[in-house]
């Protein structure tokens, strides 16, 4: 992926900005943020990754030792079975209700180890990094249910919608750089389990 090094650098800077926003919130509203070691509520939420995130996570996963990769892949299989069961259960509802119901479901992220820690914490996706602070998602401000941010009061908000737009553009730029024709894949959201298990070439150019 050396040909996309500058795009990956842009992604890493976007993630770093999210980290800085979280750190700023900790300074001003630390008593309201409930994130702590082994708190794993965000690790059980269901959300997809943009292509740039999927490829990045896949490459970092490949750097783990074989034993750890094998343990994670066992959890990947379990997570994928649970996701499939949820999708089957919800497939008869309308799209809006499906999205709402899916947001309420919980599936353990395969990167969450038996000790309650993320196996790829330092390179975790952007959404994971801002879960504990107020974020703007689909035009609405949301925060972790454990957090102490009070409804009706104003707080600084991280624009997750804006970050998603940037992730989409980076994904599209990567596809163009690699000569891929299916640019609509830039809007595809891939679960963490699929991001880890699917070969990079297949993520970029499915069979």
mmCIF file with all atom_site columns, C-alpha atoms in Angstrom:
data_model
loop_
_atom_site.group_PDB
_atom_site.id
_atom_site.type_symbol
_atom_site.label_atom_id
_atom_site.label_alt_id
_atom_site.label_comp_id
_atom_site.label_asym_id
_atom_site.label_entity_id
_atom_site.label_seq_id
_atom_site.pdbx_PDB_ins_code
_atom_site.Cartn_x
_atom_site.Cartn_y
_atom_site.Cartn_z
_atom_site.occupancy
_atom_site.B_iso_or_equiv
_atom_site.pdbx_formal_charge
_atom_site.auth_seq_id
_atom_site.auth_comp_id
_atom_site.auth_asym_id
_atom_site.auth_atom_id
_atom_site.pdbx_PDB_model_num
ATOM 1   C CA . UNK A 1 1   ? 0.000   0.000   0.000   1.00 0.00 ? 1   UNK A CA 1
ATOM 2   C CA . UNK A 1 2   ? 2.998   2.305   -0.396  1.00 0.00 ? 2   UNK A CA 1
ATOM 3   C CA . UNK A 1 3   ? 1.269   3.883   -3.385  1.00 0.00 ? 3   UNK A CA 1
ATOM 4   C CA . UNK A 1 4   ? -1.412  5.142   -0.962  1.00 0.00 ? 4   UNK A CA 1
ATOM 5   C CA . UNK A 1 5   ? 0.972   6.274   1.777   1.00 0.00 ? 5   UNK A CA 1
ATOM 6   C CA . UNK A 1 6   ? -0.172  9.903   1.608   1.00 0.00 ? 6   UNK A CA 1
ATOM 7   C CA . UNK A 1 7   ? -3.832  8.843   1.818   1.00 0.00 ? 7   UNK A CA 1
ATOM 8   C CA . UNK A 1 8   ? -3.091  6.675   4.841   1.00 0.00 ? 8   UNK A CA 1
ATOM 9   C CA . UNK A 1 9   ? -1.251  9.622   6.410   1.00 0.00 ? 9   UNK A CA 1
ATOM 10  C CA . UNK A 1 10  ? -4.344  11.786  5.862   1.00 0.00 ? 10  UNK A CA 1
ATOM 11  C CA . UNK A 1 11  ? -6.437  9.095   7.552   1.00 0.00 ? 11  UNK A CA 1
ATOM 12  C CA . UNK A 1 12  ? -4.067  8.957   10.509  1.00 0.00 ? 12  UNK A CA 1
ATOM 13  C CA . UNK A 1 13  ? -4.300  12.743  10.854  1.00 0.00 ? 13  UNK A CA 1
ATOM 14  C CA . UNK A 1 14  ? -8.109  12.579  10.831  1.00 0.00 ? 14  UNK A CA 1
ATOM 15  C CA . UNK A 1 15  ? -7.938  10.007  13.625  1.00 0.00 ? 15  UNK A CA 1
ATOM 16  C CA . UNK A 1 16  ? -5.440  12.167  15.520  1.00 0.00 ? 16  UNK A CA 1
ATOM 17  C CA . UNK A 1 17  ? -7.873  15.104  15.315  1.00 0.00 ? 17  UNK A CA 1
ATOM 18  C CA . UNK A 1 18  ? -10.561 12.908  16.870  1.00 0.00 ? 18  UNK A CA 1
ATOM 19  C CA . UNK A 1 19  ? -8.154  11.998  19.672  1.00 0.00 ? 19  UNK A CA 1
ATOM 20  C CA . UNK A 1 20  ? -7.378  15.668  20.295  1.00 0.00 ? 20  UNK A CA 1
ATOM 21  C CA . UNK A 1 21  ? -11.091 16.464  20.474  1.00 0.00 ? 21  UNK A CA 1
ATOM 22  C CA . UNK A 1 22  ? -11.559 13.719  23.054  1.00 0.00 ? 22  UNK A CA 1
ATOM 23  C CA . UNK A 1 23  ? -8.595  15.007  25.066  1.00 0.00 ? 23  UNK A CA 1
ATOM 24  C CA . UNK A 1 24  ? -10.016 18.542  24.996  1.00 0.00 ? 24  UNK A CA 1
ATOM 25  C CA . UNK A 1 25  ? -13.334 17.208  26.271  1.00 0.00 ? 25  UNK A CA 1
ATOM 26  C CA . UNK A 1 26  ? -11.541 15.352  29.063  1.00 0.00 ? 26  UNK A CA 1
ATOM 27  C CA . UNK A 1 27  ? -9.951  18.619  30.191  1.00 0.00 ? 27  UNK A CA 1
ATOM 28  C CA . UNK A 1 28  ? -13.239 20.496  30.296  1.00 0.00 ? 28  UNK A CA 1
ATOM 29  C CA . UNK A 1 29  ? -15.762 17.773  31.091  1.00 0.00 ? 29  UNK A CA 1
ATOM 30  C CA . UNK A 1 30  ? -13.729 14.913  32.540  1.00 0.00 ? 30  UNK A CA 1
ATOM 31  C CA . UNK A 1 31  ? -16.256 14.287  35.301  1.00 0.00 ? 31  UNK A CA 1
ATOM 32  C CA . UNK A 1 32  ? -18.930 13.535  32.688  1.00 0.00 ? 32  UNK A CA 1
ATOM 33  C CA . UNK A 1 33  ? -16.862 11.130  30.582  1.00 0.00 ? 33  UNK A CA 1
ATOM 34  C CA . UNK A 1 34  ? -17.110 7.600   31.955  1.00 0.00 ? 34  UNK A CA 1
ATOM 35  C CA . UNK A 1 35  ? -14.588 5.865   29.684  1.00 0.00 ? 35  UNK A CA 1
ATOM 36  C CA . UNK A 1 36  ? -12.108 3.744   31.622  1.00 0.00 ? 36  UNK A CA 1
ATOM 37  C CA . UNK A 1 37  ? -9.943  0.668   31.195  1.00 0.00 ? 37  UNK A CA 1
ATOM 38  C CA . UNK A 1 38  ? -12.080 -2.443  30.596  1.00 0.00 ? 38  UNK A CA 1
ATOM 39  C CA . UNK A 1 39  ? -15.238 -0.419  29.961  1.00 0.00 ? 39  UNK A CA 1
ATOM 40  C CA . UNK A 1 40  ? -16.369 -2.107  26.763  1.00 0.00 ? 40  UNK A CA 1
ATOM 41  C CA . UNK A 1 41  ? -19.842 -0.794  25.942  1.00 0.00 ? 41  UNK A CA 1
ATOM 42  C CA . UNK A 1 42  ? -18.562 0.748   22.707  1.00 0.00 ? 42  UNK A CA 1
ATOM 43  C CA . UNK A 1 43  ? -16.888 -2.591  21.893  1.00 0.00 ? 43  UNK A CA 1
ATOM 44  C CA . UNK A 1 44  ? -20.325 -4.194  21.644  1.00 0.00 ? 44  UNK A CA 1
ATOM 45  C CA . UNK A 1 45  ? -22.011 -1.563  19.477  1.00 0.00 ? 45  UNK A CA 1
ATOM 46  C CA . UNK A 1 46  ? -22.718 -2.452  15.861  1.00 0.00 ? 46  UNK A CA 1
ATOM 47  C CA . UNK A 1 47  ? -21.297 -0.095  13.254  1.00 0.00 ? 47  UNK A CA 1
ATOM 48  C CA . UNK A 1 48  ? -19.463 -0.348  9.952   1.00 0.00 ? 48  UNK A CA 1
ATOM 49  C CA . UNK A 1 49  ? -16.108 0.950   8.794   1.00 0.00 ? 49  UNK A CA 1
ATOM 50  C CA . UNK A 1 50  ? -15.403 2.885   5.629   1.00 0.00 ? 50  UNK A CA 1
ATOM 51  C CA . UNK A 1 51  ? -13.057 1.205   3.183   1.00 0.00 ? 51  UNK A CA 1
ATOM 52  C CA . UNK A 1 52  ? -9.990  3.223   4.221   1.00 0.00 ? 52  UNK A CA 1
ATOM 53  C CA . UNK A 1 53  ? -10.587 2.128   7.831   1.00 0.00 ? 53  UNK A CA 1
ATOM 54  C CA . UNK A 1 54  ? -11.164 -1.502  6.861   1.00 0.00 ? 54  UNK A CA 1
ATOM 55  C CA . UNK A 1 55  ? -7.958  -1.716  4.849   1.00 0.00 ? 55  UNK A CA 1
ATOM 56  C CA . UNK A 1 56  ? -5.959  0.056   7.560   1.00 0.00 ? 56  UNK A CA 1
ATOM 57  C CA . UNK A 1 57  ? -7.292  -2.236  10.294  1.00 0.00 ? 57  UNK A CA 1
ATOM 58  C CA . UNK A 1 58  ? -6.666  -5.314  8.151   1.00 0.00 ? 58  UNK A CA 1
ATOM 59  C CA . UNK A 1 59  ? -3.034  -4.354  7.570   1.00 0.00 ? 59  UNK A CA 1
ATOM 60  C CA . UNK A 1 60  ? -2.477  -3.706  11.275  1.00 0.00 ? 60  UNK A CA 1
ATOM 61  C CA . UNK A 1 61  ? -4.147  -7.008  12.161  1.00 0.00 ? 61  UNK A CA 1
ATOM 62  C CA . UNK A 1 62  ? -1.657  -8.754  9.903   1.00 0.00 ? 62  UNK A CA 1
ATOM 63  C CA . UNK A 1 63  ? 1.189   -7.428  12.055  1.00 0.00 ? 63  UNK A CA 1
ATOM 64  C CA . UNK A 1 64  ? -0.006  -9.290  15.151  1.00 0.00 ? 64  UNK A CA 1
ATOM 65  C CA . UNK A 1 65  ? 1.638   -12.579 16.045  1.00 0.00 ? 65  UNK A CA 1
ATOM 66  C CA . UNK A 1 66  ? 0.051   -15.764 14.698  1.00 0.00 ? 66  UNK A CA 1
ATOM 67  C CA . UNK A 1 67  ? -1.347  -16.940 18.040  1.00 0.00 ? 67  UNK A CA 1
ATOM 68  C CA . UNK A 1 68  ? -3.158  -13.667 18.685  1.00 0.00 ? 68  UNK A CA 1
ATOM 69  C CA . UNK A 1 69  ? -4.516  -13.562 15.128  1.00 0.00 ? 69  UNK A CA 1
ATOM 70  C CA . UNK A 1 70  ? -5.868  -17.085 15.510  1.00 0.00 ? 70  UNK A CA 1
ATOM 71  C CA . UNK A 1 71  ? -7.641  -16.187 18.767  1.00 0.00 ? 71  UNK A CA 1
ATOM 72  C CA . UNK A 1 72  ? -9.192  -13.105 17.180  1.00 0.00 ? 72  UNK A CA 1
ATOM 73  C CA . UNK A 1 73  ? -10.344 -15.015 14.095  1.00 0.00 ? 73  UNK A CA 1
ATOM 74  C CA . UNK A 1 74  ? -12.199 -17.449 16.344  1.00 0.00 ? 74  UNK A CA 1
ATOM 75  C CA . UNK A 1 75  ? -14.086 -14.500 17.803  1.00 0.00 ? 75  UNK A CA 1
ATOM 76  C CA . UNK A 1 76  ? -14.627 -13.144 14.269  1.00 0.00 ? 76  UNK A CA 1
ATOM 77  C CA . UNK A 1 77  ? -16.539 -16.291 13.317  1.00 0.00 ? 77  UNK A CA 1
ATOM 78  C CA . UNK A 1 78  ? -18.771 -15.942 16.377  1.00 0.00 ? 78  UNK A CA 1
ATOM 79  C CA . UNK A 1 79  ? -19.414 -12.240 15.709  1.00 0.00 ? 79  UNK A CA 1
ATOM 80  C CA . UNK A 1 80  ? -20.300 -12.892 12.073  1.00 0.00 ? 80  UNK A CA 1
ATOM 81  C CA . UNK A 1 81  ? -22.788 -15.601 13.057  1.00 0.00 ? 81  UNK A CA 1
ATOM 82  C CA . UNK A 1 82  ? -24.444 -13.250 15.543  1.00 0.00 ? 82  UNK A CA 1
ATOM 83  C CA . UNK A 1 83  ? -24.598 -10.414 12.995  1.00 0.00 ? 83  UNK A CA 1
ATOM 84  C CA . UNK A 1 84  ? -26.188 -12.727 10.444  1.00 0.00 ? 84  UNK A CA 1
ATOM 85  C CA . UNK A 1 85  ? -28.808 -13.828 12.959  1.00 0.00 ? 85  UNK A CA 1
ATOM 86  C CA . UNK A 1 86  ? -29.646 -10.196 13.764  1.00 0.00 ? 86  UNK A CA 1
ATOM 87  C CA . UNK A 1 87  ? -29.889 -9.277  10.072  1.00 0.00 ? 87  UNK A CA 1
ATOM 88  C CA . UNK A 1 88  ? -32.250 -12.190 9.422   1.00 0.00 ? 88  UNK A CA 1
ATOM 89  C CA . UNK A 1 89  ? -34.412 -11.210 12.370  1.00 0.00 ? 89  UNK A CA 1
ATOM 90  C CA . UNK A 1 90  ? -34.683 -7.589  11.244  1.00 0.00 ? 90  UNK A CA 1
ATOM 91  C CA . UNK A 1 91  ? -34.895 -8.013  7.474   1.00 0.00 ? 91  UNK A CA 1
ATOM 92  C CA . UNK A 1 92  ? -38.701 -7.823  7.303   1.00 0.00 ? 92  UNK A CA 1
ATOM 93  C CA . UNK A 1 93  ? -38.932 -4.344  8.860   1.00 0.00 ? 93  UNK A CA 1
ATOM 94  C CA . UNK A 1 94  ? -38.679 -1.029  7.004   1.00 0.00 ? 94  UNK A CA 1
ATOM 95  C CA . UNK A 1 95  ? -35.232 0.511   6.563   1.00 0.00 ? 95  UNK A CA 1
ATOM 96  C CA . UNK A 1 96  ? -35.601 3.209   9.239   1.00 0.00 ? 96  UNK A CA 1
ATOM 97  C CA . UNK A 1 97  ? -36.779 0.734   11.854  1.00 0.00 ? 97  UNK A CA 1
ATOM 98  C CA . UNK A 1 98  ? -34.015 -1.666  10.856  1.00 0.00 ? 98  UNK A CA 1
ATOM 99  C CA . UNK A 1 99  ? -31.378 0.994   11.486  1.00 0.00 ? 99  UNK A CA 1
ATOM 100 C CA . UNK A 1 100 ? -32.911 1.893   14.853  1.00 0.00 ? 100 UNK A CA 1
ATOM 101 C CA . UNK A 1 101 ? -33.216 -1.734  15.920  1.00 0.00 ? 101 UNK A CA 1
ATOM 102 C CA . UNK A 1 102 ? -29.663 -2.510  14.802  1.00 0.00 ? 102 UNK A CA 1
ATOM 103 C CA . UNK A 1 103 ? -28.368 0.378   16.922  1.00 0.00 ? 103 UNK A CA 1
ATOM 104 C CA . UNK A 1 104 ? -29.919 -1.273  19.979  1.00 0.00 ? 104 UNK A CA 1
ATOM 105 C CA . UNK A 1 105 ? -28.340 -4.660  19.316  1.00 0.00 ? 105 UNK A CA 1
ATOM 106 C CA . UNK A 1 106 ? -25.051 -5.717  20.888  1.00 0.00 ? 106 UNK A CA 1
ATOM 107 C CA . UNK A 1 107 ? -22.366 -7.956  19.415  1.00 0.00 ? 107 UNK A CA 1
ATOM 108 C CA . UNK A 1 108 ? -18.950 -8.302  20.984  1.00 0.00 ? 108 UNK A CA 1
ATOM 109 C CA . UNK A 1 109 ? -16.159 -6.905  18.811  1.00 0.00 ? 109 UNK A CA 1
ATOM 110 C CA . UNK A 1 110 ? -13.707 -9.715  17.970  1.00 0.00 ? 110 UNK A CA 1
ATOM 111 C CA . UNK A 1 111 ? -10.817 -7.426  18.911  1.00 0.00 ? 111 UNK A CA 1
ATOM 112 C CA . UNK A 1 112 ? -12.008 -7.380  22.531  1.00 0.00 ? 112 UNK A CA 1
ATOM 113 C CA . UNK A 1 113 ? -9.855  -9.935  24.345  1.00 0.00 ? 113 UNK A CA 1
ATOM 114 C CA . UNK A 1 114 ? -10.696 -12.032 27.396  1.00 0.00 ? 114 UNK A CA 1
ATOM 115 C CA . UNK A 1 115 ? -9.143  -9.398  29.647  1.00 0.00 ? 115 UNK A CA 1
ATOM 116 C CA . UNK A 1 116 ? -11.546 -6.737  28.391  1.00 0.00 ? 116 UNK A CA 1
ATOM 117 C CA . UNK A 1 117 ? -8.941  -4.892  26.330  1.00 0.00 ? 117 UNK A CA 1
ATOM 118 C CA . UNK A 1 118 ? -8.748  -4.103  22.623  1.00 0.00 ? 118 UNK A CA 1
ATOM 119 C CA . UNK A 1 119 ? -6.112  -6.123  20.770  1.00 0.00 ? 119 UNK A CA 1
ATOM 120 C CA . UNK A 1 120 ? -5.569  -3.201  18.364  1.00 0.00 ? 120 UNK A CA 1
ATOM 121 C CA . UNK A 1 121 ? -6.314  -0.303  20.695  1.00 0.00 ? 121 UNK A CA 1
ATOM 122 C CA . UNK A 1 122 ? -3.669  2.059   19.296  1.00 0.00 ? 122 UNK A CA 1
ATOM 123 C CA . UNK A 1 123 ? -5.100  1.724   15.773  1.00 0.00 ? 123 UNK A CA 1
ATOM 124 C CA . UNK A 1 124 ? -8.792  1.331   16.643  1.00 0.00 ? 124 UNK A CA 1
ATOM 125 C CA . UNK A 1 125 ? -11.343 2.923   14.279  1.00 0.00 ? 125 UNK A CA 1
ATOM 126 C CA . UNK A 1 126 ? -12.388 6.552   14.580  1.00 0.00 ? 126 UNK A CA 1
ATOM 127 C CA . UNK A 1 127 ? -15.886 5.820   15.907  1.00 0.00 ? 127 UNK A CA 1
ATOM 128 C CA . UNK A 1 128 ? -14.385 3.899   18.839  1.00 0.00 ? 128 UNK A CA 1
ATOM 129 C CA . UNK A 1 129 ? -12.279 6.919   19.795  1.00 0.00 ? 129 UNK A CA 1
ATOM 130 C CA . UNK A 1 130 ? -15.148 9.378   20.250  1.00 0.00 ? 130 UNK A CA 1
ATOM 131 C CA . UNK A 1 131 ? -17.842 7.065   21.623  1.00 0.00 ? 131 UNK A CA 1
ATOM 132 C CA . UNK A 1 132 ? -17.730 8.542   25.121  1.00 0.00 ? 132 UNK A CA 1
ATOM 133 C CA . UNK A 1 133 ? -18.283 12.200  24.147  1.00 0.00 ? 133 UNK A CA 1
ATOM 134 C CA . UNK A 1 134 ? -21.189 14.038  22.461  1.00 0.00 ? 134 UNK A CA 1
ATOM 135 C CA . UNK A 1 135 ? -21.126 13.425  18.715  1.00 0.00 ? 135 UNK A CA 1
ATOM 136 C CA . UNK A 1 136 ? -23.217 14.654  15.805  1.00 0.00 ? 136 UNK A CA 1
ATOM 137 C CA . UNK A 1 137 ? -24.601 11.603  13.975  1.00 0.00 ? 137 UNK A CA 1
ATOM 138 C CA . UNK A 1 138 ? -27.215 11.846  11.213  1.00 0.00 ? 138 UNK A CA 1
ATOM 139 C CA . UNK A 1 139 ? -27.841 15.424  12.283  1.00 0.00 ? 139 UNK A CA 1
ATOM 140 C CA . UNK A 1 140 ? -28.553 14.515  15.918  1.00 0.00 ? 140 UNK A CA 1
ATOM 141 C CA . UNK A 1 141 ? -26.345 14.864  18.992  1.00 0.00 ? 141 UNK A CA 1
ATOM 142 C CA . UNK A 1 142 ? -25.757 11.573  20.766  1.00 0.00 ? 142 UNK A CA 1
ATOM 143 C CA . UNK A 1 143 ? -23.576 10.362  23.636  1.00 0.00 ? 143 UNK A CA 1
ATOM 144 C CA . UNK A 1 144 ? -22.813 7.106   25.417  1.00 0.00 ? 144 UNK A CA 1
ATOM 145 C CA . UNK A 1 145 ? -25.625 6.196   27.813  1.00 0.00 ? 145 UNK A CA 1
ATOM 146 C CA . UNK A 1 146 ? -23.087 5.879   30.634  1.00 0.00 ? 146 UNK A CA 1
ATOM 147 C CA . UNK A 1 147 ? -21.812 9.428   30.190  1.00 0.00 ? 147 UNK A CA 1
ATOM 148 C CA . UNK A 1 148 ? -22.935 12.256  32.452  1.00 0.00 ? 148 UNK A CA 1
ATOM 149 C CA . UNK A 1 149 ? -23.838 14.754  29.735  1.00 0.00 ? 149 UNK A CA 1
ATOM 150 C CA . UNK A 1 150 ? -27.249 16.166  30.602  1.00 0.00 ? 150 UNK A CA 1
ATOM 151 C CA . UNK A 1 151 ? -30.006 16.483  28.049  1.00 0.00 ? 151 UNK A CA 1
ATOM 152 C CA . UNK A 1 152 ? -30.963 20.096  27.350  1.00 0.00 ? 152 UNK A CA 1
ATOM 153 C CA . UNK A 1 153 ? -27.535 21.504  28.179  1.00 0.00 ? 153 UNK A CA 1
ATOM 154 C CA . UNK A 1 154 ? -25.051 22.606  25.537  1.00 0.00 ? 154 UNK A CA 1
ATOM 155 C CA . UNK A 1 155 ? -21.646 20.954  25.199  1.00 0.00 ? 155 UNK A CA 1
ATOM 156 C CA . UNK A 1 156 ? -18.934 20.953  22.549  1.00 0.00 ? 156 UNK A CA 1
ATOM 157 C CA . UNK A 1 157 ? -19.808 18.308  19.969  1.00 0.00 ? 157 UNK A CA 1
ATOM 158 C CA . UNK A 1 158 ? -17.585 16.214  17.707  1.00 0.00 ? 158 UNK A CA 1
ATOM 159 C CA . UNK A 1 159 ? -18.919 16.287  14.141  1.00 0.00 ? 159 UNK A CA 1
ATOM 160 C CA . UNK A 1 160 ? -18.960 12.579  13.335  1.00 0.00 ? 160 UNK A CA 1
ATOM 161 C CA . UNK A 1 161 ? -21.051 13.245  10.225  1.00 0.00 ? 161 UNK A CA 1
ATOM 162 C CA . UNK A 1 162 ? -18.244 15.461  8.934   1.00 0.00 ? 162 UNK A CA 1
ATOM 163 C CA . UNK A 1 163 ? -15.645 12.823  9.784   1.00 0.00 ? 163 UNK A CA 1
ATOM 164 C CA . UNK A 1 164 ? -17.670 10.229  7.889   1.00 0.00 ? 164 UNK A CA 1
ATOM 165 C CA . UNK A 1 165 ? -17.682 12.480  4.826   1.00 0.00 ? 165 UNK A CA 1
ATOM 166 C CA . UNK A 1 166 ? -13.905 12.722  5.038   1.00 0.00 ? 166 UNK A CA 1
ATOM 167 C CA . UNK A 1 167 ? -13.598 8.948   5.433   1.00 0.00 ? 167 UNK A CA 1
ATOM 168 C CA . UNK A 1 168 ? -15.745 8.512   2.337   1.00 0.00 ? 168 UNK A CA 1
ATOM 169 C CA . UNK A 1 169 ? -13.557 10.888  0.332   1.00 0.00 ? 169 UNK A CA 1
ATOM 170 C CA . UNK A 1 170 ? -10.370 9.156   1.501   1.00 0.00 ? 170 UNK A CA 1
ATOM 171 C CA . UNK A 1 171 ? -11.863 5.777   0.569   1.00 0.00 ? 171 UNK A CA 1
ATOM 172 C CA . UNK A 1 172 ? -12.808 7.052   -2.878  1.00 0.00 ? 172 UNK A CA 1
ATOM 173 C CA . UNK A 1 173 ? -9.373  8.596   -3.365  1.00 0.00 ? 173 UNK A CA 1
ATOM 174 C CA . UNK A 1 174 ? -7.763  5.270   -2.478  1.00 0.00 ? 174 UNK A CA 1
ATOM 175 C CA . UNK A 1 175 ? -9.895  3.407   -5.014  1.00 0.00 ? 175 UNK A CA 1
ATOM 176 C CA . UNK A 1 176 ? -9.012  5.912   -7.739  1.00 0.00 ? 176 UNK A CA 1
ATOM 177 C CA . UNK A 1 177 ? -5.308  5.725   -6.881  1.00 0.00 ? 177 UNK A CA 1
ATOM 178 C CA . UNK A 1 178 ? -5.392  1.929   -7.147  1.00 0.00 ? 178 UNK A CA 1
ATOM 179 C CA . UNK A 1 179 ? -7.220  2.035   -10.471 1.00 0.00 ? 179 UNK A CA 1
ATOM 180 C CA . UNK A 1 180 ? -10.434 0.478   -9.191  1.00 0.00 ? 180 UNK A CA 1
ATOM 181 C CA . UNK A 1 181 ? -13.558 1.155   -11.240 1.00 0.00 ? 181 UNK A CA 1
ATOM 182 C CA . UNK A 1 182 ? -16.238 0.426   -8.629  1.00 0.00 ? 182 UNK A CA 1
ATOM 183 C CA . UNK A 1 183 ? -16.025 3.790   -6.871  1.00 0.00 ? 183 UNK A CA 1
ATOM 184 C CA . UNK A 1 184 ? -19.388 3.237   -5.204  1.00 0.00 ? 184 UNK A CA 1
ATOM 185 C CA . UNK A 1 185 ? -17.502 0.933   -2.826  1.00 0.00 ? 185 UNK A CA 1
ATOM 186 C CA . UNK A 1 186 ? -16.275 4.105   -1.122  1.00 0.00 ? 186 UNK A CA 1
ATOM 187 C CA . UNK A 1 187 ? -19.667 4.321   0.595   1.00 0.00 ? 187 UNK A CA 1
ATOM 188 C CA . UNK A 1 188 ? -19.664 0.671   1.653   1.00 0.00 ? 188 UNK A CA 1
ATOM 189 C CA . UNK A 1 189 ? -19.572 0.037   5.402   1.00 0.00 ? 189 UNK A CA 1
ATOM 190 C CA . UNK A 1 190 ? -17.789 -3.144  6.515   1.00 0.00 ? 190 UNK A CA 1
ATOM 191 C CA . UNK A 1 191 ? -18.112 -4.615  10.039  1.00 0.00 ? 191 UNK A CA 1
ATOM 192 C CA . UNK A 1 192 ? -14.916 -4.982  12.052  1.00 0.00 ? 192 UNK A CA 1
ATOM 193 C CA . UNK A 1 193 ? -15.203 -8.765  11.703  1.00 0.00 ? 193 UNK A CA 1
ATOM 194 C CA . UNK A 1 194 ? -15.331 -8.538  7.915   1.00 0.00 ? 194 UNK A CA 1
ATOM 195 C CA . UNK A 1 195 ? -12.539 -5.975  7.832   1.00 0.00 ? 195 UNK A CA 1
ATOM 196 C CA . UNK A 1 196 ? -10.253 -8.362  9.680   1.00 0.00 ? 196 UNK A CA 1
ATOM 197 C CA . UNK A 1 197 ? -11.131 -11.593 7.899   1.00 0.00 ? 197 UNK A CA 1
ATOM 198 C CA . UNK A 1 198 ? -11.494 -10.388 4.301   1.00 0.00 ? 198 UNK A CA 1
ATOM 199 C CA . UNK A 1 199 ? -8.234  -10.154 2.306   1.00 0.00 ? 199 UNK A CA 1
ATOM 200 C CA . UNK A 1 200 ? -7.317  -6.564  1.411   1.00 0.00 ? 200 UNK A CA 1
ATOM 201 C CA . UNK A 1 201 ? -7.499  -7.294  -2.310  1.00 0.00 ? 201 UNK A CA 1
ATOM 202 C CA . UNK A 1 202 ? -11.053 -8.563  -1.910  1.00 0.00 ? 202 UNK A CA 1
ATOM 203 C CA . UNK A 1 203 ? -12.034 -5.526  0.161   1.00 0.00 ? 203 UNK A CA 1
ATOM 204 C CA . UNK A 1 204 ? -10.797 -3.313  -2.660  1.00 0.00 ? 204 UNK A CA 1
ATOM 205 C CA . UNK A 1 205 ? -12.004 -5.386  -5.582  1.00 0.00 ? 205 UNK A CA 1
ATOM 206 C CA . UNK A 1 206 ? -14.572 -8.069  -4.646  1.00 0.00 ? 206 UNK A CA 1
ATOM 207 C CA . UNK A 1 207 ? -14.918 -11.234 -6.693  1.00 0.00 ? 207 UNK A CA 1
#
